[in-house]
PDB file of C-alpha atoms in Angstrom:
ATOM      1  CA  MET Z  27     -34.091  34.812 -21.577  1.00  0.00           C
ATOM      2  CA  ILE Z  28     -31.647  32.923 -23.819  1.00  0.00           C
ATOM      3  CA  ILE Z  29     -29.164  30.714 -21.943  1.00  0.00           C
ATOM      4  CA  TYR Z  30     -26.106  30.603 -24.212  1.00  0.00           C
ATOM      5  CA  SER Z  31     -24.013  28.317 -22.029  1.00  0.00           C
ATOM      6  CA  ARG Z  32     -25.746  25.105 -20.982  1.00  0.00           C
ATOM      7  CA  ASN Z  33     -23.504  22.526 -19.314  1.00  0.00           C
ATOM      8  CA  ARG Z  34     -26.217  19.884 -19.628  1.00  0.00           C
ATOM      9  CA  ARG Z  35     -25.688  19.730 -23.400  1.00  0.00           C
ATOM     10  CA  LEU Z  36     -22.659  17.528 -22.723  1.00  0.00           C
ATOM     11  CA  ARG Z  37     -24.632  15.185 -20.441  1.00  0.00           C
ATOM     12  CA  THR Z  38     -27.483  14.308 -22.784  1.00  0.00           C
ATOM     13  CA  SER Z  39     -26.540  10.627 -23.338  1.00  0.00           C
ATOM     14  CA  ALA Z  40     -24.147   7.937 -22.177  1.00  0.00           C
ATOM     15  CA  SER Z  41     -22.158   8.334 -25.393  1.00  0.00           C
ATOM     16  CA  MET Z  42     -21.893  12.102 -24.950  1.00  0.00           C
ATOM     17  CA  ARG Z  43     -20.812  11.731 -21.325  1.00  0.00           C
ATOM     18  CA  ALA Z  44     -18.171   9.189 -22.322  1.00  0.00           C
ATOM     19  CA  LEU Z  45     -16.873  11.509 -25.022  1.00  0.00           C
ATOM     20  CA  VAL Z  46     -16.059  14.285 -22.541  1.00  0.00           C
ATOM     21  CA  GLN Z  47     -15.104  12.116 -19.563  1.00  0.00           C
ATOM     22  CA  GLU Z  48     -12.015  13.552 -17.864  1.00  0.00           C
ATOM     23  CA  THR Z  49     -10.896  10.600 -15.705  1.00  0.00           C
ATOM     24  CA  VAL Z  50     -10.757   7.025 -16.955  1.00  0.00           C
ATOM     25  CA  LEU Z  51     -10.197   4.145 -14.523  1.00  0.00           C
ATOM     26  CA  THR Z  52      -8.499   1.014 -15.904  1.00  0.00           C
ATOM     27  CA  THR Z  53      -7.002  -2.184 -14.522  1.00  0.00           C
ATOM     28  CA  ASN Z  54      -3.563  -0.683 -15.182  1.00  0.00           C
ATOM     29  CA  ASP Z  55      -4.191   1.665 -12.237  1.00  0.00           C
ATOM     30  CA  PHE Z  56      -4.377  -1.079  -9.594  1.00  0.00           C
ATOM     31  CA  VAL Z  57      -1.899  -2.618  -7.162  1.00  0.00           C
ATOM     32  CA  MET Z  58      -3.310  -5.526  -5.152  1.00  0.00           C
ATOM     33  CA  PRO Z  59      -2.101  -5.947  -1.551  1.00  0.00           C
ATOM     34  CA  ILE Z  60      -1.607  -9.626  -0.730  1.00  0.00           C
ATOM     35  CA  PHE Z  61      -1.189 -11.368   2.642  1.00  0.00           C
ATOM     36  CA  VAL Z  62       0.998 -14.486   2.732  1.00  0.00           C
ATOM     37  CA  MET Z  63       1.299 -17.037   5.553  1.00  0.00           C
ATOM     38  CA  GLU Z  64       3.306 -20.178   6.240  1.00  0.00           C
ATOM     39  CA  GLY Z  65       2.012 -23.606   5.210  1.00  0.00           C
ATOM     40  CA  GLU Z  66       0.654 -25.246   2.092  1.00  0.00           C
ATOM     41  CA  ASN Z  67      -2.695 -25.203   0.275  1.00  0.00           C
ATOM     42  CA  LYS Z  68      -4.428 -23.116   2.933  1.00  0.00           C
ATOM     43  CA  GLN Z  69      -6.239 -19.824   3.077  1.00  0.00           C
ATOM     44  CA  GLU Z  70      -7.773 -17.972   5.998  1.00  0.00           C
ATOM     45  CA  ALA Z  71     -10.551 -15.421   5.638  1.00  0.00           C
ATOM     46  CA  ILE Z  72      -9.943 -12.035   7.250  1.00  0.00           C
ATOM     47  CA  ALA Z  73     -13.210 -11.346   9.050  1.00  0.00           C
ATOM     48  CA  SER Z  74     -12.953  -7.553   8.948  1.00  0.00           C
ATOM     49  CA  MET Z  75     -12.141  -7.531   5.216  1.00  0.00           C
ATOM     50  CA  PRO Z  76     -14.778  -9.585   3.353  1.00  0.00           C
ATOM     51  CA  GLY Z  77     -13.332 -11.337   0.301  1.00  0.00           C
ATOM     52  CA  ILE Z  78      -9.709 -10.932   1.453  1.00  0.00           C
ATOM     53  CA  TYR Z  79      -7.590 -13.863   2.639  1.00  0.00           C
ATOM     54  CA  ARG Z  80      -4.252 -14.843   4.039  1.00  0.00           C
ATOM     55  CA  ARG Z  81      -2.884 -17.500   1.694  1.00  0.00           C
ATOM     56  CA  THR Z  82       0.034 -19.881   1.685  1.00  0.00           C
ATOM     57  CA  LEU Z  83       2.715 -19.398  -0.954  1.00  0.00           C
ATOM     58  CA  ASP Z  84       1.281 -21.930  -3.430  1.00  0.00           C
ATOM     59  CA  LEU Z  85      -2.186 -20.359  -3.378  1.00  0.00           C
ATOM     60  CA  THR Z  86      -0.645 -16.894  -3.527  1.00  0.00           C
ATOM     61  CA  VAL Z  87       1.009 -17.797  -6.813  1.00  0.00           C
ATOM     62  CA  LYS Z  88      -2.326 -18.984  -8.222  1.00  0.00           C
ATOM     63  CA  GLU Z  89      -3.965 -15.753  -7.087  1.00  0.00           C
ATOM     64  CA  CYS Z  90      -1.265 -13.715  -8.831  1.00  0.00           C
ATOM     65  CA  GLN Z  91      -1.797 -15.670 -12.038  1.00  0.00           C
ATOM     66  CA  GLU Z  92      -5.520 -14.915 -11.890  1.00  0.00           C
ATOM     67  CA  LEU Z  93      -4.919 -11.245 -11.106  1.00  0.00           C
ATOM     68  CA  PHE Z  94      -2.580 -10.887 -14.077  1.00  0.00           C
ATOM     69  CA  SER Z  95      -5.127 -12.537 -16.370  1.00  0.00           C
ATOM     70  CA  LEU Z  96      -7.641  -9.888 -15.251  1.00  0.00           C
ATOM     71  CA  GLY Z  97      -5.235  -7.061 -16.063  1.00  0.00           C
ATOM     72  CA  VAL Z  98      -3.908  -6.335 -12.563  1.00  0.00           C
ATOM     73  CA  LYS Z  99      -0.172  -6.157 -13.178  1.00  0.00           C
ATOM     74  CA  ALA Z 100       1.243  -5.276  -9.751  1.00  0.00           C
ATOM     75  CA  VAL Z 101       1.062  -6.763  -6.255  1.00  0.00           C
ATOM     76  CA  ASN Z 102       2.141  -5.455  -2.855  1.00  0.00           C
ATOM     77  CA  LEU Z 103       3.287  -8.270  -0.538  1.00  0.00           C
ATOM     78  CA  TYR Z 104       2.882  -8.631   3.243  1.00  0.00           C
ATOM     79  CA  MET Z 105       3.938 -11.563   5.386  1.00  0.00           C
ATOM     80  CA  LYS Z 106       2.152 -13.085   8.410  1.00  0.00           C
ATOM     81  CA  VAL Z 107       5.266 -13.970  10.395  1.00  0.00           C
ATOM     82  CA  SER Z 108       5.373 -16.787  12.948  1.00  0.00           C
ATOM     83  CA  GLU Z 109       5.855 -15.580  16.520  1.00  0.00           C
ATOM     84  CA  ASN Z 110       9.030 -17.634  16.990  1.00  0.00           C
ATOM     85  CA  LEU Z 111      10.694 -15.709  14.119  1.00  0.00           C
ATOM     86  CA  LYS Z 112      10.077 -12.262  15.601  1.00  0.00           C
ATOM     87  CA  ASP Z 113      12.666 -10.192  17.469  1.00  0.00           C
ATOM     88  CA  ASN Z 114      13.409  -6.529  18.162  1.00  0.00           C
ATOM     89  CA  ARG Z 115      15.613  -6.064  15.083  1.00  0.00           C
ATOM     90  CA  GLY Z 116      13.378  -7.840  12.568  1.00  0.00           C
ATOM     91  CA  THR Z 117      16.237 -10.075  11.426  1.00  0.00           C
ATOM     92  CA  GLU Z 118      13.881 -12.502   9.712  1.00  0.00           C
ATOM     93  CA  SER Z 119      13.010  -9.720   7.261  1.00  0.00           C
ATOM     94  CA  TRP Z 120      16.334 -10.133   5.437  1.00  0.00           C
ATOM     95  CA  ASN Z 121      16.539 -13.928   5.613  1.00  0.00           C
ATOM     96  CA  LYS Z 122      17.399 -15.038   2.071  1.00  0.00           C
ATOM     97  CA  ASN Z 123      15.256 -18.131   2.608  1.00  0.00           C
ATOM     98  CA  GLY Z 124      12.459 -16.299   4.386  1.00  0.00           C
ATOM     99  CA  LEU Z 125       8.792 -16.419   3.439  1.00  0.00           C
ATOM    100  CA  MET Z 126       8.907 -13.020   1.736  1.00  0.00           C
ATOM    101  CA  GLN Z 127      11.966 -13.844  -0.330  1.00  0.00           C
ATOM    102  CA  ASN Z 128      10.604 -17.250  -1.374  1.00  0.00           C
ATOM    103  CA  THR Z 129       7.260 -15.688  -2.282  1.00  0.00           C
ATOM    104  CA  ILE Z 130       8.908 -13.081  -4.509  1.00  0.00           C
ATOM    105  CA  LYS Z 131      10.885 -15.797  -6.307  1.00  0.00           C
ATOM    106  CA  ALA Z 132       7.838 -18.042  -6.775  1.00  0.00           C
ATOM    107  CA  ILE Z 133       5.660 -15.262  -8.206  1.00  0.00           C
ATOM    108  CA  LYS Z 134       8.426 -14.159 -10.583  1.00  0.00           C
ATOM    109  CA  ASP Z 135       8.876 -17.727 -11.797  1.00  0.00           C
ATOM    110  CA  ALA Z 136       5.143 -18.161 -12.428  1.00  0.00           C
ATOM    111  CA  VAL Z 137       4.246 -14.655 -13.668  1.00  0.00           C
ATOM    112  CA  PRO Z 138       7.464 -12.978 -14.873  1.00  0.00           C
ATOM    113  CA  GLU Z 139       5.711  -9.789 -15.998  1.00  0.00           C
ATOM    114  CA  MET Z 140       3.980  -9.206 -12.666  1.00  0.00           C
ATOM    115  CA  ILE Z 141       5.396  -6.144 -10.877  1.00  0.00           C
ATOM    116  CA  ILE Z 142       6.269  -7.174  -7.329  1.00  0.00           C
ATOM    117  CA  MET Z 143       6.378  -4.497  -4.629  1.00  0.00           C
ATOM    118  CA  PRO Z 144       7.215  -6.052  -1.240  1.00  0.00           C
ATOM    119  CA  ASP Z 145       6.476  -4.032   1.855  1.00  0.00           C
ATOM    120  CA  VAL Z 146       9.591  -2.771   3.645  1.00  0.00           C
ATOM    121  CA  ALA Z 147       8.872  -2.292   7.352  1.00  0.00           C
ATOM    122  CA  LEU Z 148       9.770  -4.161  10.522  1.00  0.00           C
ATOM    123  CA  ASP Z 149       6.366  -4.318  12.245  1.00  0.00           C
ATOM    124  CA  PRO Z 150       5.362  -7.817  11.014  1.00  0.00           C
ATOM    125  CA  TYR Z 151       8.777  -9.095  12.156  1.00  0.00           C
ATOM    126  CA  SER Z 152       8.972  -7.179  15.441  1.00  0.00           C
ATOM    127  CA  ILE Z 153       8.164  -8.569  18.886  1.00  0.00           C
ATOM    128  CA  TYR Z 154       6.862  -5.086  19.666  1.00  0.00           C
ATOM    129  CA  GLY Z 155       4.728  -4.525  16.555  1.00  0.00           C
ATOM    130  CA  HIS Z 156       6.565  -1.331  15.694  1.00  0.00           C
ATOM    131  CA  ASP Z 157       8.054  -0.298  12.361  1.00  0.00           C
ATOM    132  CA  GLY Z 158      11.347   0.469  14.065  1.00  0.00           C
ATOM    133  CA  ILE Z 159      13.904  -1.027  16.416  1.00  0.00           C
ATOM    134  CA  ILE Z 160      13.363  -0.149  20.089  1.00  0.00           C
ATOM    135  CA  THR Z 161      16.368   1.255  21.961  1.00  0.00           C
ATOM    136  CA  ASN Z 162      15.949   2.557  25.518  1.00  0.00           C
ATOM    137  CA  GLY Z 163      12.199   2.664  25.096  1.00  0.00           C
ATOM    138  CA  LYS Z 164      12.250   4.735  21.889  1.00  0.00           C
ATOM    139  CA  ILE Z 165      12.194   4.099  18.141  1.00  0.00           C
ATOM    140  CA  ASP Z 166      15.827   4.087  16.982  1.00  0.00           C
ATOM    141  CA  ASN Z 167      15.609   5.822  13.609  1.00  0.00           C
ATOM    142  CA  ASP Z 168      19.137   5.219  12.292  1.00  0.00           C
ATOM    143  CA  ALA Z 169      19.457   1.629  13.500  1.00  0.00           C
ATOM    144  CA  THR Z 170      16.115   0.957  11.832  1.00  0.00           C
ATOM    145  CA  ASN Z 171      17.402   2.420   8.562  1.00  0.00           C
ATOM    146  CA  ASP Z 172      20.297  -0.048   8.611  1.00  0.00           C
ATOM    147  CA  ALA Z 173      17.814  -2.906   8.969  1.00  0.00           C
ATOM    148  CA  LEU Z 174      15.597  -1.537   6.190  1.00  0.00           C
ATOM    149  CA  VAL Z 175      18.570  -1.434   3.809  1.00  0.00           C
ATOM    150  CA  LYS Z 176      19.307  -5.113   4.493  1.00  0.00           C
ATOM    151  CA  MET Z 177      15.643  -5.943   3.995  1.00  0.00           C
ATOM    152  CA  SER Z 178      15.423  -3.997   0.723  1.00  0.00           C
ATOM    153  CA  VAL Z 179      18.576  -5.559  -0.737  1.00  0.00           C
ATOM    154  CA  SER Z 180      17.311  -9.044   0.144  1.00  0.00           C
ATOM    155  CA  HIS Z 181      14.042  -8.271  -1.664  1.00  0.00           C
ATOM    156  CA  ALA Z 182      15.968  -7.076  -4.712  1.00  0.00           C
ATOM    157  CA  GLU Z 183      18.090 -10.228  -4.673  1.00  0.00           C
ATOM    158  CA  ALA Z 184      14.885 -12.302  -4.659  1.00  0.00           C
ATOM    159  CA  GLY Z 185      13.577 -10.480  -7.745  1.00  0.00           C
ATOM    160  CA  ALA Z 186      11.505  -7.538  -6.505  1.00  0.00           C
ATOM    161  CA  ASP Z 187      10.895  -4.794  -9.059  1.00  0.00           C
ATOM    162  CA  ILE Z 188      10.176  -2.039  -6.541  1.00  0.00           C
ATOM    163  CA  VAL Z 189      10.740  -1.900  -2.785  1.00  0.00           C
ATOM    164  CA  ALA Z 190       8.095  -0.083  -0.775  1.00  0.00           C
ATOM    165  CA  PRO Z 191       9.317   1.330   2.549  1.00  0.00           C
ATOM    166  CA  SER Z 192       6.248   2.093   4.655  1.00  0.00           C
ATOM    167  CA  ASP Z 193       8.032   2.775   7.951  1.00  0.00           C
ATOM    168  CA  MET Z 194       8.304   6.605   7.888  1.00  0.00           C
ATOM    169  CA  MET Z 195      11.837   6.737   9.318  1.00  0.00           C
ATOM    170  CA  ASP Z 196      13.766   9.897   8.470  1.00  0.00           C
ATOM    171  CA  GLY Z 197      16.404   9.429   5.767  1.00  0.00           C
ATOM    172  CA  ARG Z 198      15.522   5.869   4.883  1.00  0.00           C
ATOM    173  CA  VAL Z 199      14.978   6.527   1.174  1.00  0.00           C
ATOM    174  CA  ALA Z 200      18.542   7.809   0.757  1.00  0.00           C
ATOM    175  CA  ALA Z 201      19.880   4.888   2.801  1.00  0.00           C
ATOM    176  CA  ILE Z 202      17.951   2.315   0.759  1.00  0.00           C
ATOM    177  CA  ARG Z 203      18.898   3.955  -2.555  1.00  0.00           C
ATOM    178  CA  THR Z 204      22.564   3.868  -1.544  1.00  0.00           C
ATOM    179  CA  GLY Z 205      22.297   0.233  -0.461  1.00  0.00           C
ATOM    180  CA  LEU Z 206      20.634  -0.822  -3.702  1.00  0.00           C
ATOM    181  CA  GLU Z 207      23.160   1.066  -5.837  1.00  0.00           C
ATOM    182  CA  GLU Z 208      26.138  -0.356  -3.968  1.00  0.00           C
ATOM    183  CA  SER Z 209      24.703  -3.859  -4.361  1.00  0.00           C
ATOM    184  CA  GLY Z 210      24.259  -3.424  -8.116  1.00  0.00           C
ATOM    185  CA  PHE Z 211      20.459  -3.106  -8.137  1.00  0.00           C
ATOM    186  CA  THR Z 212      20.311   0.109 -10.115  1.00  0.00           C
ATOM    187  CA  ASP Z 213      17.034  -0.859 -11.814  1.00  0.00           C
ATOM    188  CA  VAL Z 214      15.107  -1.607  -8.617  1.00  0.00           C
ATOM    189  CA  GLY Z 215      12.761   1.263  -7.812  1.00  0.00           C
ATOM    190  CA  ILE Z 216      11.705   2.779  -4.504  1.00  0.00           C
ATOM    191  CA  LEU Z 217       8.062   3.517  -3.800  1.00  0.00           C
ATOM    192  CA  SER Z 218       8.238   5.684  -0.709  1.00  0.00           C
ATOM    193  CA  TYR Z 219       5.379   6.009   1.747  1.00  0.00           C
ATOM    194  CA  ALA Z 220       6.254   9.680   1.989  1.00  0.00           C
ATOM    195  CA  ALA Z 221       3.031  10.941   3.576  1.00  0.00           C
ATOM    196  CA  LYS Z 222       1.740   8.100   5.746  1.00  0.00           C
ATOM    197  CA  TYR Z 223      -0.554   9.329   8.475  1.00  0.00           C
ATOM    198  CA  ALA Z 224      -1.138   7.876  11.941  1.00  0.00           C
ATOM    199  CA  SER Z 225      -4.672   6.867  11.030  1.00  0.00           C
ATOM    200  CA  SER Z 226      -7.520   5.007  12.699  1.00  0.00           C
ATOM    201  CA  PHE Z 227      -8.322   3.427   9.326  1.00  0.00           C
ATOM    202  CA  TYR Z 228      -5.575   0.754   9.579  1.00  0.00           C
ATOM    203  CA  GLY Z 229      -7.321  -1.508  12.087  1.00  0.00           C
ATOM    204  CA  PRO Z 230      -8.340  -4.409   9.808  1.00  0.00           C
ATOM    205  CA  PHE Z 231      -4.846  -4.522   8.265  1.00  0.00           C
ATOM    206  CA  ARG Z 232      -3.156  -4.833  11.654  1.00  0.00           C
ATOM    207  CA  SER Z 233      -5.472  -7.657  12.662  1.00  0.00           C
ATOM    208  CA  ALA Z 234      -4.684  -9.421   9.379  1.00  0.00           C
ATOM    209  CA  LEU Z 235      -0.945  -9.418  10.135  1.00  0.00           C
ATOM    210  CA  ASP Z 236      -1.032  -9.273  13.948  1.00  0.00           C
ATOM    211  CA  SER Z 237       1.223  -6.233  13.653  1.00  0.00           C
ATOM    212  CA  ALA Z 238      -0.314  -3.722  16.062  1.00  0.00           C
ATOM    213  CA  PRO Z 239       2.000  -2.279  18.745  1.00  0.00           C
ATOM    214  CA  VAL Z 240       2.003  -4.488  21.837  1.00  0.00           C
ATOM    215  CA  ASP Z 241       0.711  -3.212  25.170  1.00  0.00           C
ATOM    216  CA  ASN Z 242       3.948  -2.462  26.986  1.00  0.00           C
ATOM    217  CA  GLN Z 243       4.458   0.604  29.174  1.00  0.00           C
ATOM    218  CA  ASP Z 244       8.182   0.697  28.363  1.00  0.00           C
ATOM    219  CA  ILE Z 245       7.706   1.398  24.651  1.00  0.00           C
ATOM    220  CA  PRO Z 246       5.594   3.831  22.579  1.00  0.00           C
ATOM    221  CA  LYS Z 247       1.928   2.833  22.729  1.00  0.00           C
ATOM    222  CA  ASP Z 248       1.268   3.857  19.115  1.00  0.00           C
ATOM    223  CA  LYS Z 249       3.065   4.923  15.937  1.00  0.00           C
ATOM    224  CA  LYS Z 250       2.607   8.670  16.262  1.00  0.00           C
ATOM    225  CA  THR Z 251       6.316   9.414  16.749  1.00  0.00           C
ATOM    226  CA  TYR Z 252       6.965   8.400  13.141  1.00  0.00           C
ATOM    227  CA  GLN Z 253       3.668   8.388  11.246  1.00  0.00           C
ATOM    228  CA  MET Z 254       2.218  11.826  10.483  1.00  0.00           C
ATOM    229  CA  ASP Z 255      -0.313  13.807  12.490  1.00  0.00           C
ATOM    230  CA  PHE Z 256      -3.595  13.797  10.553  1.00  0.00           C
ATOM    231  CA  HIS Z 257      -4.154  17.456  11.399  1.00  0.00           C
ATOM    232  CA  ASN Z 258      -1.261  18.503   9.105  1.00  0.00           C
ATOM    233  CA  SER Z 259      -0.992  19.072   5.370  1.00  0.00           C
ATOM    234  CA  ARG Z 260       2.033  21.357   4.845  1.00  0.00           C
ATOM    235  CA  GLU Z 261       4.125  18.768   6.620  1.00  0.00           C
ATOM    236  CA  ALA Z 262       3.134  16.244   3.959  1.00  0.00           C
ATOM    237  CA  ILE Z 263       4.614  18.431   1.231  1.00  0.00           C
ATOM    238  CA  ASP Z 264       7.863  18.670   3.188  1.00  0.00           C
ATOM    239  CA  GLU Z 265       8.009  14.871   3.648  1.00  0.00           C
ATOM    240  CA  VAL Z 266       7.321  14.294  -0.042  1.00  0.00           C
ATOM    241  CA  LEU Z 267       9.951  16.747  -1.265  1.00  0.00           C
ATOM    242  CA  LYS Z 268      12.578  15.230   1.045  1.00  0.00           C
ATOM    243  CA  ASP Z 269      11.901  11.729  -0.310  1.00  0.00           C
ATOM    244  CA  VAL Z 270      11.998  12.978  -3.896  1.00  0.00           C
ATOM    245  CA  ALA Z 271      15.401  14.561  -3.196  1.00  0.00           C
ATOM    246  CA  GLU Z 272      16.634  11.302  -1.639  1.00  0.00           C
ATOM    247  CA  GLY Z 273      15.872   9.281  -4.766  1.00  0.00           C
ATOM    248  CA  ALA Z 274      12.313   7.976  -4.515  1.00  0.00           C
ATOM    249  CA  ASP Z 275      10.810   6.890  -7.844  1.00  0.00           C
ATOM    250  CA  ILE Z 276       7.164   6.874  -6.739  1.00  0.00           C
ATOM    251  CA  ILE Z 277       5.508   8.705  -3.847  1.00  0.00           C
ATOM    252  CA  MET Z 278       2.801   7.123  -1.676  1.00  0.00           C
ATOM    253  CA  ILE Z 279       0.050   8.931   0.210  1.00  0.00           C
ATOM    254  CA  LYS Z 280      -1.835   6.881   2.798  1.00  0.00           C
ATOM    255  CA  PRO Z 281      -4.779   6.622   3.607  1.00  0.00           C
ATOM    256  CA  GLY Z 282      -6.783   7.387   0.493  1.00  0.00           C
ATOM    257  CA  MET Z 283     -10.352   8.701   0.497  1.00  0.00           C
ATOM    258  CA  PRO Z 284     -10.120  10.874   3.671  1.00  0.00           C
ATOM    259  CA  TYR Z 285      -6.851  12.371   2.391  1.00  0.00           C
ATOM    260  CA  LEU Z 286      -7.659  13.374  -1.181  1.00  0.00           C
ATOM    261  CA  ASP Z 287      -6.855  16.985  -0.329  1.00  0.00           C
ATOM    262  CA  ILE Z 288      -3.267  15.851   0.359  1.00  0.00           C
ATOM    263  CA  VAL Z 289      -3.176  13.964  -2.947  1.00  0.00           C
ATOM    264  CA  ALA Z 290      -4.270  17.065  -4.854  1.00  0.00           C
ATOM    265  CA  LYS Z 291      -1.762  19.305  -3.076  1.00  0.00           C
ATOM    266  CA  VAL Z 292       1.124  16.910  -3.710  1.00  0.00           C
ATOM    267  CA  ARG Z 293       0.087  16.544  -7.353  1.00  0.00           C
ATOM    268  CA  ASP Z 294       0.510  20.289  -7.744  1.00  0.00           C
ATOM    269  CA  VAL Z 295       4.144  20.270  -6.571  1.00  0.00           C
ATOM    270  CA  ILE Z 296       5.719  17.090  -7.998  1.00  0.00           C
ATOM    271  CA  ASP Z 297       5.842  15.370 -11.365  1.00  0.00           C
ATOM    272  CA  LEU Z 298       6.757  11.896 -10.081  1.00  0.00           C
ATOM    273  CA  PRO Z 299       4.087   9.190 -10.114  1.00  0.00           C
ATOM    274  CA  ILE Z 300       1.818   9.273  -7.082  1.00  0.00           C
ATOM    275  CA  ALA Z 301       0.455   6.129  -5.454  1.00  0.00           C
ATOM    276  CA  VAL Z 302      -2.510   6.277  -3.086  1.00  0.00           C
ATOM    277  CA  TYR Z 303      -3.433   3.526  -0.624  1.00  0.00           C
ATOM    278  CA  ASN Z 304      -7.160   2.820  -0.359  1.00  0.00           C
ATOM    279  CA  VAL Z 305      -6.619   1.280   3.076  1.00  0.00           C
ATOM    280  CA  SER Z 306      -8.242  -1.592   4.941  1.00  0.00           C
ATOM    281  CA  GLY Z 307     -10.599   0.566   6.994  1.00  0.00           C
ATOM    282  CA  GLU Z 308     -11.939   2.265   3.877  1.00  0.00           C
ATOM    283  CA  TYR Z 309     -12.499  -1.129   2.255  1.00  0.00           C
ATOM    284  CA  ALA Z 310     -14.135  -2.545   5.405  1.00  0.00           C
ATOM    285  CA  MET Z 311     -16.558   0.385   5.711  1.00  0.00           C
ATOM    286  CA  LEU Z 312     -17.659   0.081   2.099  1.00  0.00           C
ATOM    287  CA  LYS Z 313     -18.170  -3.671   2.438  1.00  0.00           C
ATOM    288  CA  ALA Z 314     -20.122  -3.315   5.683  1.00  0.00           C
ATOM    289  CA  ALA Z 315     -22.425  -0.718   4.159  1.00  0.00           C
ATOM    290  CA  ALA Z 316     -22.947  -2.850   1.048  1.00  0.00           C
ATOM    291  CA  GLN Z 317     -23.713  -5.963   3.090  1.00  0.00           C
ATOM    292  CA  ASN Z 318     -26.360  -3.994   4.970  1.00  0.00           C
ATOM    293  CA  GLY Z 319     -27.910  -2.806   1.732  1.00  0.00           C
ATOM    294  CA  TRP Z 320     -26.965   0.821   2.360  1.00  0.00           C
ATOM    295  CA  LEU Z 321     -24.709   1.115  -0.699  1.00  0.00           C
ATOM    296  CA  ASP Z 322     -24.533  -0.472  -4.129  1.00  0.00           C
ATOM    297  CA  ASN Z 323     -21.257  -2.402  -3.786  1.00  0.00           C
ATOM    298  CA  ASP Z 324     -20.207  -2.336  -7.431  1.00  0.00           C
ATOM    299  CA  LYS Z 325     -21.036   1.319  -8.058  1.00  0.00           C
ATOM    300  CA  ALA Z 326     -19.406   2.451  -4.807  1.00  0.00           C
ATOM    301  CA  ILE Z 327     -16.168   0.602  -5.581  1.00  0.00           C
ATOM    302  CA  ILE Z 328     -15.802   2.129  -9.027  1.00  0.00           C
ATOM    303  CA  GLU Z 329     -16.808   5.601  -7.858  1.00  0.00           C
ATOM    304  CA  SER Z 330     -14.427   5.635  -4.884  1.00  0.00           C
ATOM    305  CA  LEU Z 331     -11.445   4.431  -6.939  1.00  0.00           C
ATOM    306  CA  THR Z 332     -12.219   6.899  -9.727  1.00  0.00           C
ATOM    307  CA  CYS Z 333     -12.307   9.727  -7.174  1.00  0.00           C
ATOM    308  CA  ILE Z 334      -8.827   8.767  -5.970  1.00  0.00           C
ATOM    309  CA  LYS Z 335      -7.506   8.861  -9.519  1.00  0.00           C
ATOM    310  CA  ARG Z 336      -9.313  12.140 -10.202  1.00  0.00           C
ATOM    311  CA  ALA Z 337      -7.538  13.718  -7.235  1.00  0.00           C
ATOM    312  CA  GLY Z 338      -4.168  13.003  -8.862  1.00  0.00           C
ATOM    313  CA  ALA Z 339      -3.223   9.374  -8.233  1.00  0.00           C
ATOM    314  CA  ASP Z 340      -1.338   7.481 -10.925  1.00  0.00           C
ATOM    315  CA  MET Z 341      -1.822   4.139  -9.185  1.00  0.00           C
ATOM    316  CA  ILE Z 342      -4.092   2.866  -6.432  1.00  0.00           C
ATOM    317  CA  PHE Z 343      -3.256   0.220  -3.848  1.00  0.00           C
ATOM    318  CA  THR Z 344      -6.632  -1.319  -3.095  1.00  0.00           C
ATOM    319  CA  TYR Z 345      -8.084  -4.535  -1.684  1.00  0.00           C
ATOM    320  CA  ALA Z 346     -10.836  -4.101  -4.261  1.00  0.00           C
ATOM    321  CA  ALA Z 347      -8.391  -4.429  -7.168  1.00  0.00           C
ATOM    322  CA  LYS Z 348      -9.537  -7.882  -8.248  1.00  0.00           C
ATOM    323  CA  GLU Z 349     -13.209  -7.059  -7.862  1.00  0.00           C
ATOM    324  CA  ALA Z 350     -12.828  -3.736  -9.673  1.00  0.00           C
ATOM    325  CA  ALA Z 351     -10.905  -5.413 -12.495  1.00  0.00           C
ATOM    326  CA  ILE Z 352     -13.738  -7.897 -13.004  1.00  0.00           C
ATOM    327  CA  LEU Z 353     -16.264  -5.032 -13.052  1.00  0.00           C
ATOM    328  CA  LEU Z 354     -14.234  -3.021 -15.545  1.00  0.00           C
ATOM    329  CA  ASN Z 355     -13.625  -6.024 -17.792  1.00  0.00           C
ATOM    330  CA  ASN Z 356     -17.341  -6.692 -17.920  1.00  0.00           C
TER     331      ASN Z 356
END
C-alpha cells in the first residue's frame, strides 16, 4: 500500500519543523504584572509565587529597566496599599500623589518606551477587599463606575498608556472612555477585562496584595455577583461584544490555560487584540510541579505560553514574562 499523504514528512528535522511552525512566541507577546509597595530599597518574596516579589518604587524602576532590556515592553501595575489608606470608596486610588501615580511617573521617566498598564479596580484600596463600593450590603455598580473614572483619569494624568479595568462592573468601559475623552486623553487606551471569571486560580495574587474579600456577614462573601460564572461561555461573548461597543481597545480573558476554549470562541467573533491572563494560580502550580521534579520548568513555561497564543491571544499577561524572555533570548 502506497501512503501518498504522510504528515511526518514535515517533522523530519528541527529545521523542517521550524519552517512550517504555525505559532511563534516572542518577547513582544508579554506583559509583566508587577507588585509595588511603600518604602525604599526593599523587596518581599511572595511565598506562593516563587521568583515574584513586592518591590518598592525604586527597585520597581530597576526591574522595569531590566525587563525592557530583555524585550518585555509592557508592564501591568498593582499596588500593595497601606491599611490606613483604605476606605469603602477607594479614594486613595485617584490620589495624584499616590503610590500608583508616582510609580507610573517614575517608570515613564526611566523607561519612556515602556507601555504602562495600571490596574483599575478598587479591591486593593477597599476596606472590604471588593472591586466595588458597598452600599446597603451590596456592590453599588454605578457609584463604583464613578470611582473608576476618577481612578482612570488620574492614571492617564500620571502618564499611563493604557488603563486596565479589571472590576467587571456593567457599563464601566463607556464611563471610562467618556471620562478620558472629556479630560483630553484621547490617546489613552482601555484594556477591558471583559470576560473575567470568578476563579479559584486567583489565590496567590490576593495574598500578594491582601485584597481578598473580608469575612463580614453584612457584605458579599465573594466576587460572584460581578465576576463571571465559570460554567458559562456564551455569556463571555455577550460581555466581550458589549465592551467592544463601549469603546474598549483590547479585550482581556482571565484566567488563561483553563479557559482557552473561551479565547478561541472570542477570537472567532472579534478582530480587536485579545489579551489573556496567565494567572497566579497557574504560575504557582507550574512552579510547584517543577520544584518537585515533576515538570521541566523551562519547557513547561514555553509550551504553556505558546498554547495561549495558539488559542488566539495577541498578548499574554504572565508572571513568567521575565523568565520566558530570558529563555527565548537564549
